Short mmCIF file of C-alpha atoms and ligand atoms in Angstrom, two decimals:
data_model
loop_
_atom_site.label_atom_id
_atom_site.label_comp_id
_atom_site.label_asym_id
_atom_site.label_seq_id
_atom_site.Cartn_x
_atom_site.Cartn_y
_atom_site.Cartn_z
CA MET A 1 196.67 19.11 -101.94
CA VAL A 2 194.42 22.21 -101.75
CA ASN A 3 192.86 24.13 -104.65
CA PHE A 4 190.99 27.40 -104.76
CA PHE A 5 188.01 26.39 -106.88
CA SER A 6 186.32 29.71 -107.46
CA VAL A 7 185.94 33.16 -106.02
CA TYR A 8 182.65 35.02 -105.58
CA MET A 9 181.89 38.55 -104.61
CA VAL A 10 179.14 38.72 -102.00
CA SER A 11 178.00 42.14 -100.80
CA GLY A 12 181.39 43.67 -101.46
CA SER A 13 183.47 41.09 -99.62
CA LYS A 14 185.38 38.30 -101.25
CA ILE A 15 184.47 34.73 -100.44
CA SER A 16 186.70 31.86 -101.54
CA LEU A 17 185.47 28.32 -102.05
CA LEU A 18 188.25 25.98 -101.10
CA ILE A 19 188.22 22.39 -102.37
CA GLY A 20 190.96 20.10 -101.17
CA LYS A 21 191.92 16.50 -100.75
CA ASN A 22 193.12 15.10 -97.46
CA LYS A 23 196.31 13.28 -98.47
CA LYS A 24 196.31 10.78 -95.59
CA LYS A 25 192.62 9.85 -95.58
CA GLY A 26 192.06 10.39 -99.30
CA ASP A 27 188.70 12.14 -98.82
CA TYR A 28 187.75 15.56 -100.18
CA PHE A 29 186.73 18.61 -98.18
CA VAL A 30 185.00 21.83 -99.12
CA SER A 31 185.37 25.02 -97.12
CA LEU A 32 184.05 28.53 -97.54
CA GLN A 33 186.50 31.22 -96.52
CA ALA A 34 185.45 34.82 -96.22
CA ASN A 35 188.37 37.10 -96.98
CA MET A 36 187.98 38.97 -93.74
CA LYS A 37 189.71 42.20 -92.83
CA LYS A 38 192.37 41.90 -90.17
CA ALA A 39 192.52 43.52 -86.73
CA TYR A 40 195.62 43.82 -84.58
CA ILE A 41 195.30 44.80 -80.89
CA GLU A 42 198.03 45.58 -78.35
CA THR A 43 196.89 45.19 -74.75
CA TYR A 44 198.27 47.22 -71.84
CA GLY A 45 197.47 47.22 -68.11
CA CYS A 46 195.59 44.69 -66.05
CA GLN A 47 194.14 41.22 -66.69
CA MET A 48 190.75 42.86 -67.10
CA ASN A 49 192.08 44.52 -70.22
CA VAL A 50 193.40 41.18 -71.51
CA ASN A 51 189.88 39.80 -71.19
CA ASP A 52 188.36 42.94 -72.72
CA THR A 53 190.60 42.48 -75.77
CA GLU A 54 189.15 38.98 -76.14
CA VAL A 55 185.64 40.47 -75.97
CA ILE A 56 186.61 43.06 -78.60
CA PHE A 57 187.91 40.36 -80.97
CA SER A 58 184.61 38.55 -80.58
CA ILE A 59 182.64 41.71 -81.45
CA LEU A 60 184.97 42.48 -84.36
CA ARG A 61 184.58 38.98 -85.74
CA GLN A 62 180.85 39.65 -86.14
CA ALA A 63 181.83 42.76 -88.08
CA GLY A 64 184.02 40.78 -90.48
CA TYR A 65 187.43 41.20 -88.88
CA ALA A 66 189.80 38.30 -88.21
CA ARG A 67 192.55 38.55 -85.60
CA THR A 68 196.16 39.01 -86.65
CA GLU A 69 199.31 39.18 -84.57
CA VAL A 70 201.19 40.99 -87.35
CA MET A 71 200.66 44.73 -87.15
CA GLU A 72 201.95 45.33 -90.70
CA GLU A 73 199.22 43.21 -92.31
CA ALA A 74 196.33 44.70 -90.31
CA ASP A 75 193.49 46.87 -91.66
CA LEU A 76 192.73 48.01 -88.12
CA VAL A 77 195.40 48.64 -85.45
CA MET A 78 194.27 49.30 -81.89
CA ALA A 79 195.72 49.74 -78.42
CA ASN A 80 193.64 48.68 -75.44
CA THR A 81 195.02 51.11 -72.92
CA CYS A 82 195.70 51.71 -69.24
CA SER A 83 195.56 55.01 -67.33
CA ILE A 84 196.53 53.79 -63.90
CA ARG A 85 199.88 55.61 -63.76
CA ASP A 86 201.32 58.37 -65.86
CA ASN A 87 204.06 56.14 -67.28
CA ALA A 88 201.41 53.71 -68.59
CA GLU A 89 199.90 56.56 -70.61
CA GLN A 90 203.29 57.81 -71.80
CA ARG A 91 203.95 54.41 -73.37
CA ILE A 92 200.71 54.64 -75.32
CA TRP A 93 201.57 58.09 -76.67
CA GLY A 94 204.81 56.53 -77.94
CA ARG A 95 202.94 53.66 -79.60
CA LEU A 96 200.49 56.08 -81.18
CA ASP A 97 203.40 57.68 -83.05
CA VAL A 98 204.45 54.26 -84.34
CA PHE A 99 200.89 53.47 -85.47
CA ASN A 100 200.70 56.85 -87.15
CA GLN A 101 203.88 56.20 -89.16
CA LEU A 102 202.27 53.01 -90.44
CA ARG A 103 199.05 54.88 -91.20
CA LYS A 104 200.97 57.38 -93.32
CA LYS A 105 202.57 54.55 -95.30
CA ARG A 106 199.29 52.68 -95.72
CA PRO A 107 196.34 54.96 -96.47
CA GLY A 108 193.11 53.30 -95.39
CA LEU A 109 194.65 51.75 -92.29
CA MET A 110 192.46 52.59 -89.28
CA VAL A 111 193.97 53.34 -85.86
CA GLY A 112 191.94 53.02 -82.66
CA ILE A 113 192.51 53.78 -79.00
CA VAL A 114 190.20 51.87 -76.65
CA GLY A 115 190.10 51.22 -72.89
CA CYS A 116 190.82 53.43 -69.93
CA MET A 117 192.89 56.08 -71.71
CA ALA A 118 190.19 56.45 -74.38
CA GLU A 119 187.70 57.12 -71.59
CA ARG A 120 189.94 59.56 -69.76
CA LEU A 121 191.37 61.58 -72.65
CA LYS A 122 188.58 61.35 -75.22
CA ASP A 123 188.84 64.43 -77.48
CA LYS A 124 192.50 65.02 -76.65
CA LEU A 125 193.23 61.78 -78.52
CA LEU A 126 191.06 62.76 -81.49
CA ASP A 127 192.64 66.20 -81.59
CA THR A 128 196.04 64.66 -82.40
CA GLY A 129 194.71 63.70 -85.83
CA LYS A 130 196.44 60.34 -85.35
CA VAL A 131 193.41 58.25 -84.42
CA ASP A 132 190.29 57.21 -86.31
CA LEU A 133 188.50 55.62 -83.40
CA VAL A 134 188.18 56.24 -79.65
CA ALA A 135 186.06 53.81 -77.59
CA GLY A 136 185.77 53.51 -73.80
CA PRO A 137 185.47 50.24 -71.84
CA ASP A 138 181.64 50.15 -72.00
CA ALA A 139 181.40 51.05 -75.69
CA TYR A 140 182.79 47.93 -77.39
CA ARG A 141 179.41 46.88 -78.78
CA SER A 142 179.45 50.11 -80.80
CA LEU A 143 182.70 49.17 -82.56
CA PRO A 144 181.09 47.74 -85.74
CA ARG A 145 178.92 50.84 -86.11
CA LEU A 146 181.85 53.18 -85.45
CA LEU A 147 184.10 51.34 -87.91
CA GLU A 148 181.46 51.58 -90.62
CA ALA A 149 181.18 55.34 -90.07
CA ILE A 150 184.91 56.13 -90.16
CA GLY A 151 185.92 58.25 -93.12
CA PRO A 152 189.12 60.09 -94.13
CA ASP A 153 188.12 63.15 -92.10
CA SER A 154 185.53 61.67 -89.78
CA PRO A 155 187.01 59.87 -86.80
CA GLN A 156 184.48 58.22 -84.48
CA ILE A 157 184.11 58.27 -80.70
CA ASP A 158 181.98 56.50 -78.09
CA VAL A 159 182.95 56.84 -74.44
CA LEU A 160 179.57 56.51 -72.76
CA LEU A 161 179.85 54.64 -69.47
CA SER A 162 177.00 52.29 -68.73
CA ARG A 163 175.09 51.23 -65.61
CA ASP A 164 174.49 47.72 -66.85
CA GLU A 165 176.95 46.71 -69.59
CA THR A 166 178.75 43.47 -68.57
CA TYR A 167 179.23 41.82 -72.01
CA ALA A 168 177.65 38.75 -70.37
CA ASP A 169 176.41 37.27 -73.65
CA ILE A 170 179.67 37.69 -75.58
CA THR A 171 181.96 34.68 -75.89
CA PRO A 172 185.50 36.05 -75.80
CA VAL A 173 187.94 34.95 -78.52
CA ARG A 174 190.67 33.52 -76.30
CA THR A 175 194.01 35.13 -77.09
CA ASP A 176 196.14 33.16 -74.64
CA LYS A 177 198.68 30.92 -76.29
CA ASN A 178 198.57 27.88 -74.01
CA GLY A 179 194.84 27.06 -74.11
CA ILE A 180 194.96 26.04 -70.45
CA SER A 181 194.13 29.10 -68.39
CA ALA A 182 191.22 31.44 -69.22
CA PHE A 183 190.10 34.76 -67.76
CA ILE A 184 186.41 35.29 -67.02
CA SER A 185 185.15 38.77 -66.08
CA ILE A 186 182.55 38.56 -63.34
CA MET A 187 181.97 42.27 -62.81
CA ARG A 188 182.95 45.64 -64.20
CA GLY A 189 183.71 49.03 -62.67
CA CYS A 190 184.41 49.98 -59.10
CA ASN A 191 182.47 51.81 -56.38
CA ASN A 192 185.34 52.37 -53.98
CA VAL A 193 186.80 55.69 -55.05
CA CYS A 194 190.19 55.24 -53.39
CA SER A 195 191.61 58.74 -53.41
CA TYR A 196 194.62 57.93 -55.67
CA CYS A 197 192.79 55.82 -58.25
CA VAL A 198 191.53 56.76 -61.70
CA VAL A 199 189.64 53.49 -62.31
CA PRO A 200 186.19 54.58 -61.08
CA TYR A 201 186.39 57.43 -63.61
CA THR A 202 187.53 55.25 -66.52
CA ARG A 203 185.52 52.11 -65.84
CA GLY A 204 182.44 53.52 -64.14
CA ALA A 205 180.22 52.11 -61.43
CA GLU A 206 180.33 48.52 -60.24
CA ARG A 207 178.07 45.99 -62.02
CA SER A 208 177.98 42.26 -61.31
CA ARG A 209 177.38 39.87 -64.16
CA ASP A 210 174.64 37.21 -64.20
CA ALA A 211 176.02 34.28 -62.15
CA HIS A 212 174.62 31.69 -64.54
CA SER A 213 176.29 33.26 -67.56
CA ILE A 214 179.60 33.06 -65.65
CA VAL A 215 179.04 29.35 -64.91
CA ARG A 216 178.08 28.75 -68.56
CA GLU A 217 181.29 30.42 -69.70
CA ALA A 218 183.33 28.28 -67.26
CA CYS A 219 181.60 25.12 -68.62
CA ASP A 220 182.30 26.25 -72.16
CA VAL A 221 186.05 26.81 -71.63
CA TYR A 222 186.30 23.51 -69.76
CA ARG A 223 184.69 21.73 -72.72
CA LYS A 224 187.28 23.41 -74.95
CA GLY A 225 190.08 21.86 -72.89
CA TYR A 226 190.94 24.67 -70.46
CA LYS A 227 191.92 23.54 -66.96
CA GLU A 228 191.94 26.82 -65.07
CA VAL A 229 189.69 29.87 -64.88
CA THR A 230 190.55 33.17 -63.21
CA LEU A 231 187.49 35.17 -62.15
CA LEU A 232 188.21 38.86 -62.68
CA GLY A 233 186.88 42.00 -61.10
CA GLN A 234 188.21 45.24 -59.64
CA ASN A 235 186.88 44.11 -56.27
CA VAL A 236 185.61 40.52 -56.53
CA ASP A 237 184.56 40.36 -52.88
CA SER A 238 181.78 42.83 -53.50
CA TYR A 239 180.32 40.71 -56.32
CA LEU A 240 176.55 40.53 -55.80
CA TRP A 241 174.04 39.37 -58.38
CA LYS A 242 170.33 39.26 -57.74
CA SER A 243 167.48 37.86 -59.78
CA ALA A 244 163.80 37.59 -58.88
CA THR A 245 164.46 34.28 -57.15
CA GLU A 246 168.09 34.21 -56.00
CA THR A 247 170.96 36.24 -54.64
CA VAL A 248 174.53 35.17 -55.35
CA ASN A 249 177.47 36.65 -53.46
CA PHE A 250 181.13 36.00 -54.26
CA ALA A 251 181.48 33.00 -51.93
CA ARG A 252 178.45 31.37 -53.54
CA LEU A 253 179.73 32.17 -57.04
CA LEU A 254 183.09 30.57 -56.19
CA ALA A 255 181.30 27.40 -55.08
CA MET A 256 179.18 27.37 -58.26
CA VAL A 257 182.23 27.69 -60.52
CA ALA A 258 184.18 25.12 -58.48
CA ALA A 259 181.32 22.67 -59.10
CA VAL A 260 181.78 22.86 -62.90
CA ALA A 261 184.44 20.10 -62.82
CA PRO A 262 186.76 18.76 -60.12
CA ASP A 263 189.81 19.17 -62.38
CA LEU A 264 189.01 22.77 -63.34
CA ARG A 265 191.09 25.04 -61.13
CA VAL A 266 189.50 28.28 -59.96
CA ARG A 267 191.46 31.47 -59.24
CA PHE A 268 190.30 35.04 -58.75
CA ALA A 269 191.58 38.62 -58.55
CA THR A 270 191.46 41.19 -57.07
CA SER A 271 190.30 41.03 -53.45
CA HIS A 272 189.73 44.09 -51.28
CA PRO A 273 190.86 43.78 -47.64
CA LYS A 274 187.73 45.57 -46.39
CA ASP A 275 185.42 43.12 -48.17
CA ILE A 276 187.08 39.70 -48.08
CA SER A 277 184.74 37.70 -45.85
CA ASP A 278 185.15 34.63 -43.65
CA GLU A 279 182.64 32.96 -45.97
CA VAL A 280 184.95 33.46 -48.97
CA ILE A 281 187.98 32.18 -47.04
CA GLU A 282 186.06 29.13 -45.83
CA THR A 283 184.65 28.43 -49.31
CA MET A 284 188.22 28.43 -50.67
CA ALA A 285 189.26 25.93 -48.03
CA ALA A 286 186.24 23.70 -48.66
CA HIS A 287 186.79 23.16 -52.39
CA PRO A 288 189.99 21.33 -53.41
CA ASN A 289 189.96 22.93 -56.87
CA ILE A 290 189.85 26.55 -55.63
CA CYS A 291 193.50 27.62 -55.57
CA HIS A 292 194.99 28.80 -52.31
CA HIS A 293 196.17 32.19 -53.43
CA ILE A 294 194.83 35.64 -52.59
CA HIS A 295 196.01 38.88 -54.12
CA LEU A 296 195.20 41.33 -51.32
CA PRO A 297 196.49 44.84 -52.11
CA VAL A 298 197.53 46.57 -48.88
CA GLN A 299 198.81 49.84 -50.47
CA SER A 300 200.35 51.06 -47.19
CA GLY A 301 201.17 49.78 -43.72
CA SER A 302 200.31 53.11 -42.10
CA SER A 303 196.74 53.57 -40.84
CA ARG A 304 197.11 57.30 -41.36
CA MET A 305 197.93 56.78 -45.04
CA LEU A 306 195.16 54.20 -45.46
CA GLU A 307 192.70 56.77 -44.14
CA LYS A 308 193.94 59.39 -46.62
CA MET A 309 193.83 56.79 -49.39
CA ARG A 310 190.18 56.09 -48.40
CA ARG A 311 190.83 52.38 -48.23
CA LYS A 312 188.26 51.94 -45.41
CA TYR A 313 190.44 49.59 -43.34
CA ASP A 314 193.42 50.14 -41.11
CA ARG A 315 196.66 48.25 -40.42
CA GLU A 316 195.10 46.16 -37.65
CA TRP A 317 192.15 45.13 -39.83
CA TYR A 318 194.51 44.06 -42.61
CA LEU A 319 196.68 42.02 -40.25
CA GLU A 320 193.59 40.36 -38.78
CA ARG A 321 192.39 39.33 -42.28
CA VAL A 322 195.84 37.84 -43.01
CA ALA A 323 195.73 35.96 -39.69
CA LYS A 324 192.27 34.61 -40.54
CA ILE A 325 193.38 33.47 -44.01
CA ARG A 326 196.44 31.72 -42.58
CA SER A 327 194.50 30.07 -39.74
CA VAL A 328 192.06 28.53 -42.26
CA MET A 329 194.62 27.88 -45.05
CA PRO A 330 198.18 27.81 -43.67
CA ASP A 331 199.50 27.10 -47.19
CA CYS A 332 197.72 30.05 -48.83
CA GLY A 333 199.84 32.20 -51.15
CA LEU A 334 199.54 35.92 -50.41
CA THR A 335 200.55 38.70 -52.79
CA THR A 336 199.94 42.43 -52.62
CA ASP A 337 200.24 45.90 -54.17
CA VAL A 338 202.13 48.71 -52.43
CA ILE A 339 202.31 52.44 -53.20
CA ALA A 340 205.38 54.41 -52.08
CA GLY A 341 205.28 58.17 -51.44
CA PHE A 342 201.55 58.92 -51.37
CA CYS A 343 200.58 62.50 -50.44
CA SER A 344 202.09 63.63 -47.11
CA GLU A 345 203.70 60.23 -46.45
CA THR A 346 206.36 60.64 -43.72
CA GLU A 347 209.39 58.57 -42.94
CA GLU A 348 207.39 57.05 -40.08
CA ASP A 349 204.51 56.08 -42.43
CA HIS A 350 207.04 54.50 -44.79
CA ALA A 351 208.61 52.58 -41.88
CA GLN A 352 205.13 51.24 -41.08
CA THR A 353 204.81 49.89 -44.63
CA LEU A 354 208.19 48.15 -44.34
CA SER A 355 207.27 46.67 -40.97
CA LEU A 356 203.91 45.38 -42.24
CA MET A 357 205.64 43.73 -45.19
CA GLU A 358 208.20 42.22 -42.80
CA GLU A 359 205.44 40.93 -40.54
CA VAL A 360 203.17 39.45 -43.25
CA GLY A 361 205.88 38.05 -45.52
CA PHE A 362 204.19 38.30 -48.92
CA ASP A 363 205.22 35.82 -51.61
CA TRP A 364 205.32 38.58 -54.18
CA ALA A 365 204.27 42.23 -54.54
CA PHE A 366 203.59 44.79 -57.25
CA MET A 367 205.25 47.98 -56.01
CA PHE A 368 204.76 51.47 -57.37
CA ALA A 369 205.80 55.07 -56.77
CA TYR A 370 202.68 57.21 -56.30
CA SER A 371 201.60 58.86 -59.54
CA ASP A 372 199.25 61.85 -59.33
CA ARG A 373 196.24 61.19 -61.61
CA PRO A 374 194.15 64.10 -62.88
CA GLY A 375 190.60 64.19 -61.53
CA THR A 376 191.11 61.85 -58.57
CA LEU A 377 190.25 62.95 -55.05
CA ALA A 378 193.94 63.10 -54.11
CA ASN A 379 194.65 65.21 -57.17
CA ARG A 380 191.88 67.64 -56.29
CA THR A 381 192.34 67.89 -52.54
CA MET A 382 195.88 66.83 -51.56
CA GLN A 383 199.45 67.84 -52.30
CA ASP A 384 201.66 65.40 -54.21
CA ASP A 385 204.42 66.55 -51.87
CA VAL A 386 206.88 63.68 -51.60
CA PRO A 387 209.75 64.60 -53.95
CA ALA A 388 210.39 62.17 -56.82
CA ASP A 389 213.83 61.08 -55.59
CA GLU A 390 212.41 60.45 -52.13
CA LYS A 391 209.56 58.38 -53.60
CA ASN A 392 212.09 56.36 -55.53
CA ARG A 393 214.32 55.85 -52.50
CA ARG A 394 211.33 54.53 -50.53
CA LEU A 395 210.21 52.40 -53.45
CA ASN A 396 213.69 50.87 -53.73
CA GLU A 397 213.68 50.03 -50.03
CA ILE A 398 210.28 48.38 -50.43
CA ILE A 399 211.50 46.40 -53.45
CA ALA A 400 214.69 45.29 -51.66
CA LEU A 401 212.70 44.12 -48.65
CA GLN A 402 210.22 42.26 -50.84
CA ASN A 403 213.01 40.54 -52.81
CA ARG A 404 214.46 39.25 -49.54
CA LYS A 405 211.00 38.11 -48.35
CA SER A 406 210.20 36.43 -51.68
CA LEU A 407 213.42 34.45 -51.49
CA GLU A 408 212.59 33.43 -47.90
CA ARG A 409 209.05 32.39 -48.87
CA TYR A 410 210.19 30.42 -51.92
CA ARG A 411 213.06 28.74 -50.07
CA ALA A 412 210.64 27.70 -47.31
CA MET A 413 208.93 25.52 -49.94
CA ILE A 414 212.06 23.34 -50.44
CA GLY A 415 211.32 19.72 -49.55
CA LYS A 416 207.54 20.14 -50.00
CA GLU A 417 205.38 18.33 -52.53
CA VAL A 418 203.16 20.53 -54.69
CA GLU A 419 200.53 19.80 -57.31
CA VAL A 420 201.11 21.80 -60.48
CA LEU A 421 198.99 22.35 -63.55
CA VAL A 422 201.41 21.87 -66.46
CA GLU A 423 201.32 24.98 -68.69
CA GLY A 424 204.01 24.08 -71.26
CA PRO A 425 207.75 24.42 -71.87
CA SER A 426 209.69 26.66 -69.50
CA LYS A 427 210.72 29.95 -71.13
CA ARG A 428 214.29 29.79 -69.78
CA ASP A 429 214.91 26.12 -70.55
CA PRO A 430 212.50 24.64 -73.13
CA SER A 431 213.65 21.10 -72.22
CA GLN A 432 211.85 21.63 -68.89
CA LEU A 433 208.16 22.23 -68.25
CA CYS A 434 206.58 24.95 -66.14
CA GLY A 435 203.33 25.32 -64.26
CA ARG A 436 201.90 26.94 -61.16
CA ALA A 437 201.34 25.46 -57.73
CA SER A 438 198.00 26.15 -56.06
CA ASN A 439 199.61 29.06 -54.16
CA ASN A 440 200.50 30.64 -57.54
CA MET A 441 204.26 30.02 -57.29
CA MET A 442 205.80 29.21 -60.67
CA CYS A 443 207.44 25.75 -60.77
CA VAL A 444 209.94 24.33 -63.28
CA PHE A 445 210.38 20.55 -63.56
CA PRO A 446 211.58 17.85 -65.99
CA ALA A 447 209.12 16.96 -68.77
CA GLU A 448 209.25 13.17 -68.26
CA GLY A 449 206.39 12.59 -70.71
CA ARG A 450 204.01 15.04 -69.02
CA ARG A 451 201.60 16.97 -71.22
CA ALA A 452 200.44 20.58 -71.01
CA GLY A 453 197.05 20.66 -69.31
CA SER A 454 197.75 17.68 -67.04
CA TYR A 455 198.34 17.78 -63.30
CA ALA A 456 201.66 16.65 -61.84
CA THR A 457 202.82 16.17 -58.27
CA VAL A 458 206.42 17.35 -57.92
CA THR A 459 208.86 17.92 -55.07
CA VAL A 460 210.58 21.28 -54.60
CA VAL A 461 214.36 20.81 -54.51
CA ASP A 462 215.64 24.37 -54.93
CA SER A 463 214.38 27.90 -55.61
CA THR A 464 215.08 31.43 -56.72
CA SER A 465 212.99 34.34 -55.41
CA ALA A 466 210.43 33.80 -58.22
CA THR A 467 210.63 30.11 -59.24
CA LEU A 468 210.50 26.74 -57.51
CA ILE A 469 212.86 24.19 -59.03
CA CYS A 470 211.20 20.79 -58.77
CA LYS A 471 211.82 17.13 -59.49
N1 5AD B 1 199.84 55.68 -58.38
C1 5AD B 1 200.56 54.57 -58.15
N2 5AD B 1 200.00 53.34 -58.09
C2 5AD B 1 198.68 53.26 -58.25
N3 5AD B 1 197.85 52.19 -58.23
C3 5AD B 1 196.60 52.62 -58.49
N4 5AD B 1 196.58 53.95 -58.66
C4 5AD B 1 197.86 54.37 -58.51
C5 5AD B 1 198.50 55.63 -58.57
N5 5AD B 1 197.81 56.74 -58.80
C6 5AD B 1 198.29 50.83 -57.96
C7 5AD B 1 197.60 50.27 -56.72
C8 5AD B 1 196.62 49.28 -57.31
C9 5AD B 1 197.34 48.83 -58.53
C10 5AD B 1 196.47 48.20 -59.57
O1 5AD B 1 197.94 49.99 -59.05
O2 5AD B 1 198.57 49.61 -55.94
O3 5AD B 1 196.32 48.23 -56.41
FE1 SF4 B 2 193.10 48.05 -65.85
FE2 SF4 B 2 193.18 49.98 -64.10
FE3 SF4 B 2 194.69 50.12 -66.20
FE4 SF4 B 2 192.11 50.46 -66.46
S1 SF4 B 2 193.48 51.76 -65.35
S2 SF4 B 2 193.41 49.16 -67.73
S3 SF4 B 2 191.37 49.04 -64.96
S4 SF4 B 2 194.86 48.64 -64.58
#
């Protein structure tokens, strides 16, 4: 039985005093509940954005906002956005119309656009008259101030990029549902300036976060019951943090996080082929709780294209890195990103991409048609000259090849034993459980009394091109 005892008004906000009786134990409890405003955030794009949304919820909580998953009950509706390809932005424009409909029905509702698109389009978003708030990826600490200042005709904007903002001292409000796997940002921004990529313009220069604050966050999530952390950065291999007395590179950071607890799995993304070092590969092999999976975006198999993309490695370098990884960790999962139809790509360049994918045999790939992004080097200095239908034809060939390779890679696992971290019921068949093997392959297996968050050793008996069926 629970009773609201009384209600007070404190500095404009309502606070409820809740007095209840625990039926089972018979004792009474008292709890103070602030009637907080509610914030709803939709997240688009990469894992970095997922983690940024968790940082935003933490900042908003200080400003008196609780998180809701129901858009219709929110006082503040936001989209944390992605600019990486044109279609990502088109989706947001569509959502903005939906938010605006709601805003018309509910005067006082505030609508915000944050993240990469906020940074890139700034005033263009404000000019629509559909948004009250625009905040770039380094401006989330300003959110409480901006929200306070919003008025009927005074939308607020902060898109200043920073040289040192890493949100190191903010404890993200975890938004994942399973409570088992947590993202930890280890750096922000990117210094690479690949010619096709908008990220350096939306997320600014590279900054590495204090290594000890990363380890503290890993300890904290482990204490809360999490069993896996994924260290996030645009280019984790160039992580470098220096203090007066120590220098920590990515290999050293991996070892420090792996030492938090033997049953805390460590993953990371994304690696850059030009920067992934022998030291990182050997550190992975030396710690049983660092998962054997590397996401190593190749983008193209043609050295000529890689040069134009400013990737700073060529085909041979990439293949040598793959050979090194496999010689140290023969069981290492390898996934990649591929772009079809970059500026001036010929049939021969495309054939090189297919042959590299054939040769490496990736477990999985994210595959995209090249999308010209305003302001990038390619946009300013090259012709987006591969016709759309040709891009799509090449992309479809890449996808078909990868589907065949994925099936081969997954079927090659049949008969092997793998250790999985149980995540929870399988989406397709809730009577079964699912979890990932160290190499990142998704496994489905009978529950047999296993609990989410525990480790299980299972044998692969069958597979599709994206799931291992285990017993
Ligand atoms: N067009 C298509 N794909 C792109 N990517 C980045 N920029 C573009 C672009 N302009 C892809 C790359 C990158 C991934 C995150 O998105 O493959 O690795
Ligand atoms: Fe993430 Fe890149 Fe999209 Fe920005 S543009 S949200 S960094 S994927």
